[in-house]
Amino acid sequence: MRHRYPAEALARARPRHGGLWVDVSADMLAQAQEALKDQPHVRLERIEVNGSETADLPYPPQTFDLITCTNVLHDIRDPVAFLSDMRRLLAPGGQLVIEDFARRRPALLWAMFEWLARRVEEGLVRAYTLAEARALCTRAGLHVVYGKAFPVDWFWRGWALRADYIVSVC
Ligand SMILES: C[S@@+](CC[C@H](N)C(=O)[O-])C[C@H]1O[C@@H](n2cnc3c(N)ncnc32)[C@H](O)[C@@H]1O
């Protein structure tokens, strides 16, 4: 069965595991609530995650075994700070899975497209290529273990990556 949201698929695959779905939008949370109404172990919270604001997330370090971030990175103003906070929240051995649409060429046309899109979708900051997303993860102290770029349809391209964090032993 195909699920609309990756987090929904996860909740159904592991129905007894606790889960948390965070979004700043009340509308999106209402959709999530509808999709997950039969999943009592998933909690929904309205939170804005964004760089320094993420430092206020009410979770102690190393809380989560798995963090997924789907179609959101392009909205984040300070992606390295955001990814560093995700790394802080990962339990040892935990994984971060990120997916988003990809920036495309030619650069000038894409810049015009993003400029227009910002007028429609207020939050949009910028889209990244898979290589750029990898580099952001590395700057945030994450170790990318898998990455894949893929076509979505005739216009959109996407990428997904999985990362864990580099533990330094001194
Ligand atoms: C394109 S939608 C993707 C929704 C869902 N994750 C999915 O994959 O279907 C982008 C979502 O990111 C949320 N968002 C954007 N910036 C955010 C932020 N700083 N903190 C929390 N949520 C944010 C928006 O409210 C919106 O629901």
Short mmCIF file of N, CA, C and O in Angstrom, two decimals, residues 16-97:
data_model
loop_
_atom_site.label_atom_id
_atom_site.label_comp_id
_atom_site.label_asym_id
_atom_site.label_seq_id
_atom_site.Cartn_x
_atom_site.Cartn_y
_atom_site.Cartn_z
N ARG A 16 4.10 -0.07 17.12
CA ARG A 16 4.23 0.06 18.58
C ARG A 16 5.34 1.02 19.00
O ARG A 16 5.51 1.33 20.15
N HIS A 17 6.12 1.49 18.02
CA HIS A 17 7.19 2.43 18.34
C HIS A 17 6.60 3.83 18.48
O HIS A 17 5.73 4.22 17.72
N GLY A 18 7.12 4.57 19.43
CA GLY A 18 6.66 5.95 19.58
C GLY A 18 7.16 6.80 18.43
O GLY A 18 8.21 6.54 17.86
N GLY A 19 6.40 7.79 18.06
CA GLY A 19 6.82 8.69 16.98
C GLY A 19 6.36 10.10 17.26
O GLY A 19 5.43 10.32 18.05
N LEU A 20 7.01 11.02 16.62
CA LEU A 20 6.67 12.43 16.80
C LEU A 20 6.68 13.08 15.43
O LEU A 20 7.62 12.89 14.66
N TRP A 21 5.65 13.83 15.10
CA TRP A 21 5.56 14.52 13.80
C TRP A 21 5.54 16.00 14.12
O TRP A 21 4.65 16.48 14.81
N VAL A 22 6.51 16.71 13.60
CA VAL A 22 6.64 18.15 13.88
C VAL A 22 6.42 18.94 12.60
O VAL A 22 6.96 18.60 11.55
N ASP A 23 5.64 19.98 12.68
CA ASP A 23 5.50 20.90 11.54
C ASP A 23 5.07 22.25 12.12
O ASP A 23 4.42 22.32 13.17
N VAL A 24 5.40 23.31 11.41
CA VAL A 24 5.00 24.64 11.88
C VAL A 24 3.57 24.96 11.43
O VAL A 24 2.92 25.84 11.97
N SER A 25 3.07 24.20 10.46
CA SER A 25 1.77 24.53 9.87
C SER A 25 0.64 23.74 10.53
O SER A 25 0.67 22.50 10.56
N ALA A 26 -0.37 24.47 11.01
CA ALA A 26 -1.53 23.81 11.61
C ALA A 26 -2.27 22.99 10.56
O ALA A 26 -2.78 21.90 10.85
N ASP A 27 -2.30 23.49 9.32
CA ASP A 27 -2.98 22.75 8.24
C ASP A 27 -2.32 21.40 8.00
O ASP A 27 -2.99 20.38 7.86
N MET A 28 -0.97 21.42 7.93
CA MET A 28 -0.26 20.17 7.69
C MET A 28 -0.46 19.21 8.85
O MET A 28 -0.64 18.00 8.65
N LEU A 29 -0.48 19.75 10.07
CA LEU A 29 -0.69 18.87 11.23
C LEU A 29 -2.09 18.26 11.21
O LEU A 29 -2.28 17.12 11.62
N ALA A 30 -3.06 19.03 10.71
CA ALA A 30 -4.43 18.49 10.62
C ALA A 30 -4.45 17.33 9.62
O ALA A 30 -5.09 16.30 9.85
N GLN A 31 -3.71 17.49 8.50
CA GLN A 31 -3.64 16.38 7.51
C GLN A 31 -2.95 15.16 8.13
O GLN A 31 -3.36 14.03 7.92
N ALA A 32 -1.87 15.45 8.90
CA ALA A 32 -1.14 14.35 9.53
C ALA A 32 -2.04 13.63 10.53
O ALA A 32 -2.05 12.40 10.61
N GLN A 33 -2.81 14.42 11.27
CA GLN A 33 -3.71 13.82 12.28
C GLN A 33 -4.72 12.89 11.60
O GLN A 33 -4.99 11.80 12.08
N GLU A 34 -5.23 13.34 10.46
CA GLU A 34 -6.20 12.52 9.72
C GLU A 34 -5.52 11.22 9.24
O GLU A 34 -6.06 10.13 9.40
N ALA A 35 -4.30 11.38 8.67
CA ALA A 35 -3.60 10.20 8.13
C ALA A 35 -3.23 9.22 9.23
O ALA A 35 -3.13 8.02 8.99
N LEU A 36 -3.03 9.73 10.44
CA LEU A 36 -2.51 8.88 11.53
C LEU A 36 -3.53 8.66 12.64
O LEU A 36 -3.16 8.34 13.76
N LYS A 37 -4.81 8.84 12.30
CA LYS A 37 -5.81 8.79 13.38
C LYS A 37 -5.87 7.42 14.07
O LYS A 37 -6.28 7.33 15.21
N ASP A 38 -5.43 6.37 13.37
CA ASP A 38 -5.43 5.04 14.00
C ASP A 38 -4.04 4.67 14.53
O ASP A 38 -3.76 3.49 14.75
N GLN A 39 -3.18 5.66 14.72
CA GLN A 39 -1.81 5.40 15.21
C GLN A 39 -1.59 6.15 16.52
O GLN A 39 -1.00 7.24 16.54
N PRO A 40 -2.05 5.58 17.63
CA PRO A 40 -2.01 6.31 18.90
C PRO A 40 -0.61 6.60 19.42
O PRO A 40 -0.44 7.44 20.29
N HIS A 41 0.41 5.92 18.89
CA HIS A 41 1.76 6.14 19.41
C HIS A 41 2.48 7.31 18.75
O HIS A 41 3.60 7.62 19.10
N VAL A 42 1.83 7.93 17.79
CA VAL A 42 2.47 9.08 17.13
C VAL A 42 1.89 10.37 17.69
O VAL A 42 0.68 10.57 17.69
N ARG A 43 2.78 11.23 18.18
CA ARG A 43 2.36 12.53 18.72
C ARG A 43 2.61 13.60 17.67
O ARG A 43 3.58 13.52 16.90
N LEU A 44 1.77 14.61 17.64
CA LEU A 44 1.96 15.71 16.69
C LEU A 44 2.26 16.97 17.47
O LEU A 44 1.62 17.23 18.49
N GLU A 45 3.23 17.74 16.99
CA GLU A 45 3.54 18.99 17.68
C GLU A 45 3.77 20.10 16.68
O GLU A 45 4.45 19.91 15.68
N ARG A 46 3.22 21.27 17.02
CA ARG A 46 3.42 22.43 16.16
C ARG A 46 4.67 23.18 16.63
O ARG A 46 4.64 23.84 17.68
N ILE A 47 5.73 23.04 15.86
CA ILE A 47 7.01 23.64 16.25
C ILE A 47 7.67 24.17 14.99
O ILE A 47 7.61 23.55 13.93
N GLU A 48 8.32 25.32 15.12
CA GLU A 48 9.14 25.80 14.00
C GLU A 48 10.58 25.38 14.25
O GLU A 48 11.16 25.73 15.28
N VAL A 49 11.12 24.60 13.35
CA VAL A 49 12.53 24.22 13.47
C VAL A 49 13.32 25.07 12.49
O VAL A 49 13.04 25.06 11.30
N ASN A 50 14.25 25.80 12.98
CA ASN A 50 14.98 26.70 12.10
C ASN A 50 16.25 27.19 12.76
O ASN A 50 16.23 28.15 13.49
N GLY A 51 17.31 26.53 12.48
CA GLY A 51 18.58 27.00 12.99
C GLY A 51 18.55 27.22 14.48
O GLY A 51 18.23 26.31 15.23
N SER A 52 18.82 28.43 14.89
CA SER A 52 18.98 28.68 16.33
C SER A 52 17.69 28.37 17.10
O SER A 52 17.74 28.00 18.27
N GLU A 53 16.53 28.52 16.40
CA GLU A 53 15.28 28.23 17.11
C GLU A 53 15.20 26.75 17.50
O GLU A 53 14.53 26.38 18.45
N THR A 54 15.89 25.91 16.72
CA THR A 54 15.85 24.48 17.01
C THR A 54 16.50 24.18 18.35
O THR A 54 16.21 23.16 18.99
N ALA A 55 17.39 25.07 18.77
CA ALA A 55 18.06 24.86 20.05
C ALA A 55 17.04 24.81 21.18
O ALA A 55 17.30 24.25 22.25
N ASP A 56 15.87 25.40 20.94
CA ASP A 56 14.83 25.41 21.98
C ASP A 56 13.92 24.19 21.91
O ASP A 56 12.96 24.11 22.66
N LEU A 57 14.17 23.29 20.96
CA LEU A 57 13.30 22.11 20.89
C LEU A 57 13.30 21.40 22.24
O LEU A 57 14.36 21.18 22.82
N PRO A 58 12.13 21.04 22.70
CA PRO A 58 12.04 20.52 24.08
C PRO A 58 12.43 19.05 24.20
O PRO A 58 11.75 18.28 24.86
N TYR A 59 13.52 18.66 23.54
CA TYR A 59 13.97 17.27 23.64
C TYR A 59 15.43 17.25 24.01
O TYR A 59 16.23 18.02 23.45
N PRO A 60 15.80 16.37 24.91
CA PRO A 60 17.22 16.29 25.27
C PRO A 60 18.04 15.72 24.13
O PRO A 60 17.50 15.06 23.23
N PRO A 61 19.34 15.94 24.15
CA PRO A 61 20.20 15.36 23.12
C PRO A 61 20.02 13.85 23.07
O PRO A 61 19.66 13.21 24.06
N GLN A 62 20.26 13.28 21.91
CA GLN A 62 20.26 11.83 21.69
C GLN A 62 18.90 11.19 21.98
O GLN A 62 18.82 10.09 22.52
N THR A 63 17.83 11.88 21.61
CA THR A 63 16.49 11.37 21.90
C THR A 63 15.98 10.39 20.85
O THR A 63 15.27 9.44 21.17
N PHE A 64 16.33 10.61 19.57
CA PHE A 64 15.63 9.89 18.50
C PHE A 64 16.53 8.89 17.77
O PHE A 64 17.67 9.20 17.43
N ASP A 65 15.97 7.71 17.51
CA ASP A 65 16.71 6.69 16.73
C ASP A 65 16.66 7.00 15.24
O ASP A 65 17.55 6.61 14.49
N LEU A 66 15.60 7.63 14.82
CA LEU A 66 15.43 7.94 13.40
C LEU A 66 14.73 9.28 13.26
O LEU A 66 13.69 9.52 13.90
N ILE A 67 15.31 10.15 12.46
CA ILE A 67 14.66 11.44 12.16
C ILE A 67 14.49 11.50 10.65
O ILE A 67 15.44 11.27 9.89
N THR A 68 13.27 11.76 10.19
CA THR A 68 13.06 11.95 8.75
C THR A 68 12.66 13.40 8.50
O THR A 68 11.97 14.01 9.33
N CYS A 69 13.10 13.90 7.41
CA CYS A 69 12.83 15.30 7.07
C CYS A 69 12.50 15.33 5.59
O CYS A 69 13.38 15.23 4.73
N THR A 70 11.20 15.36 5.26
CA THR A 70 10.82 15.22 3.86
C THR A 70 10.25 16.52 3.32
O THR A 70 9.29 17.07 3.87
N ASN A 71 10.85 16.97 2.25
CA ASN A 71 10.40 18.17 1.53
C ASN A 71 10.36 19.42 2.41
O ASN A 71 9.43 20.22 2.33
N VAL A 72 11.36 19.58 3.24
CA VAL A 72 11.40 20.71 4.16
C VAL A 72 12.71 21.49 4.06
O VAL A 72 12.72 22.71 4.25
N LEU A 73 13.80 20.82 3.71
CA LEU A 73 15.11 21.49 3.78
C LEU A 73 15.13 22.79 2.97
O LEU A 73 15.77 23.77 3.36
N HIS A 74 14.41 22.82 1.86
CA HIS A 74 14.40 24.03 1.02
C HIS A 74 13.78 25.23 1.74
O HIS A 74 13.91 26.36 1.28
N ASP A 75 13.07 24.97 2.85
CA ASP A 75 12.43 26.06 3.60
C ASP A 75 13.29 26.56 4.76
O ASP A 75 12.90 27.52 5.43
N ILE A 76 14.39 25.90 5.02
CA ILE A 76 15.15 26.18 6.24
C ILE A 76 16.18 27.29 5.99
O ILE A 76 17.00 27.19 5.09
N ARG A 77 16.13 28.32 6.83
CA ARG A 77 16.99 29.49 6.59
C ARG A 77 18.46 29.20 6.85
O ARG A 77 19.33 29.70 6.16
N ASP A 78 18.75 28.42 7.90
CA ASP A 78 20.15 28.12 8.21
C ASP A 78 20.30 26.59 8.25
O ASP A 78 20.23 25.96 9.32
N PRO A 79 20.50 25.97 7.07
CA PRO A 79 20.45 24.50 7.02
C PRO A 79 21.55 23.83 7.84
O PRO A 79 21.32 22.74 8.39
N VAL A 80 22.73 24.45 7.93
CA VAL A 80 23.80 23.79 8.69
C VAL A 80 23.45 23.78 10.18
O VAL A 80 23.62 22.75 10.87
N ALA A 81 22.92 24.90 10.68
CA ALA A 81 22.50 24.93 12.10
C ALA A 81 21.37 23.93 12.34
O ALA A 81 21.35 23.21 13.35
N PHE A 82 20.44 23.87 11.38
CA PHE A 82 19.33 22.93 11.50
C PHE A 82 19.84 21.48 11.53
O PHE A 82 19.46 20.68 12.40
N LEU A 83 20.74 21.15 10.59
CA LEU A 83 21.24 19.77 10.53
C LEU A 83 22.09 19.45 11.76
O LEU A 83 22.06 18.31 12.26
N SER A 84 22.79 20.44 12.28
CA SER A 84 23.57 20.20 13.50
C SER A 84 22.64 19.87 14.66
O SER A 84 22.94 19.02 15.51
N ASP A 85 21.49 20.55 14.68
CA ASP A 85 20.53 20.25 15.75
C ASP A 85 19.92 18.87 15.59
O ASP A 85 19.67 18.17 16.57
N MET A 86 19.68 18.47 14.33
CA MET A 86 19.17 17.12 14.10
C MET A 86 20.20 16.10 14.57
O MET A 86 19.88 15.09 15.18
N ARG A 87 21.47 16.39 14.29
CA ARG A 87 22.55 15.49 14.72
C ARG A 87 22.57 15.37 16.25
O ARG A 87 22.69 14.30 16.81
N ARG A 88 22.38 16.51 16.90
CA ARG A 88 22.37 16.52 18.38
C ARG A 88 21.24 15.65 18.93
O ARG A 88 21.38 15.01 19.97
N LEU A 89 20.13 15.61 18.20
CA LEU A 89 18.96 14.86 18.70
C LEU A 89 19.03 13.37 18.39
O LEU A 89 18.23 12.59 18.91
N LEU A 90 19.98 12.97 17.51
CA LEU A 90 20.07 11.55 17.16
C LEU A 90 20.72 10.75 18.29
O LEU A 90 21.77 11.14 18.82
N ALA A 91 20.12 9.64 18.60
CA ALA A 91 20.73 8.71 19.56
C ALA A 91 21.95 8.07 18.90
O ALA A 91 22.04 8.02 17.67
N PRO A 92 22.90 7.58 19.70
CA PRO A 92 24.05 6.90 19.10
C PRO A 92 23.56 5.78 18.18
O PRO A 92 22.67 5.00 18.55
N GLY A 93 24.11 5.73 16.99
CA GLY A 93 23.66 4.74 16.01
C GLY A 93 22.40 5.17 15.27
O GLY A 93 21.91 4.45 14.40
N GLY A 94 21.87 6.34 15.62
CA GLY A 94 20.65 6.81 14.98
C GLY A 94 20.91 7.32 13.56
O GLY A 94 22.05 7.53 13.16
N GLN A 95 19.85 7.51 12.82
CA GLN A 95 19.99 7.91 11.42
C GLN A 95 19.06 9.07 11.10
O GLN A 95 17.94 9.17 11.63
N LEU A 96 19.55 9.89 10.21
CA LEU A 96 18.75 11.00 9.69
C LEU A 96 18.49 10.73 8.20
O LEU A 96 19.44 10.48 7.45
N VAL A 97 17.24 10.76 7.80
CA VAL A 97 16.89 10.55 6.39
C VAL A 97 16.25 11.84 5.89
O VAL A 97 15.27 12.32 6.47
#
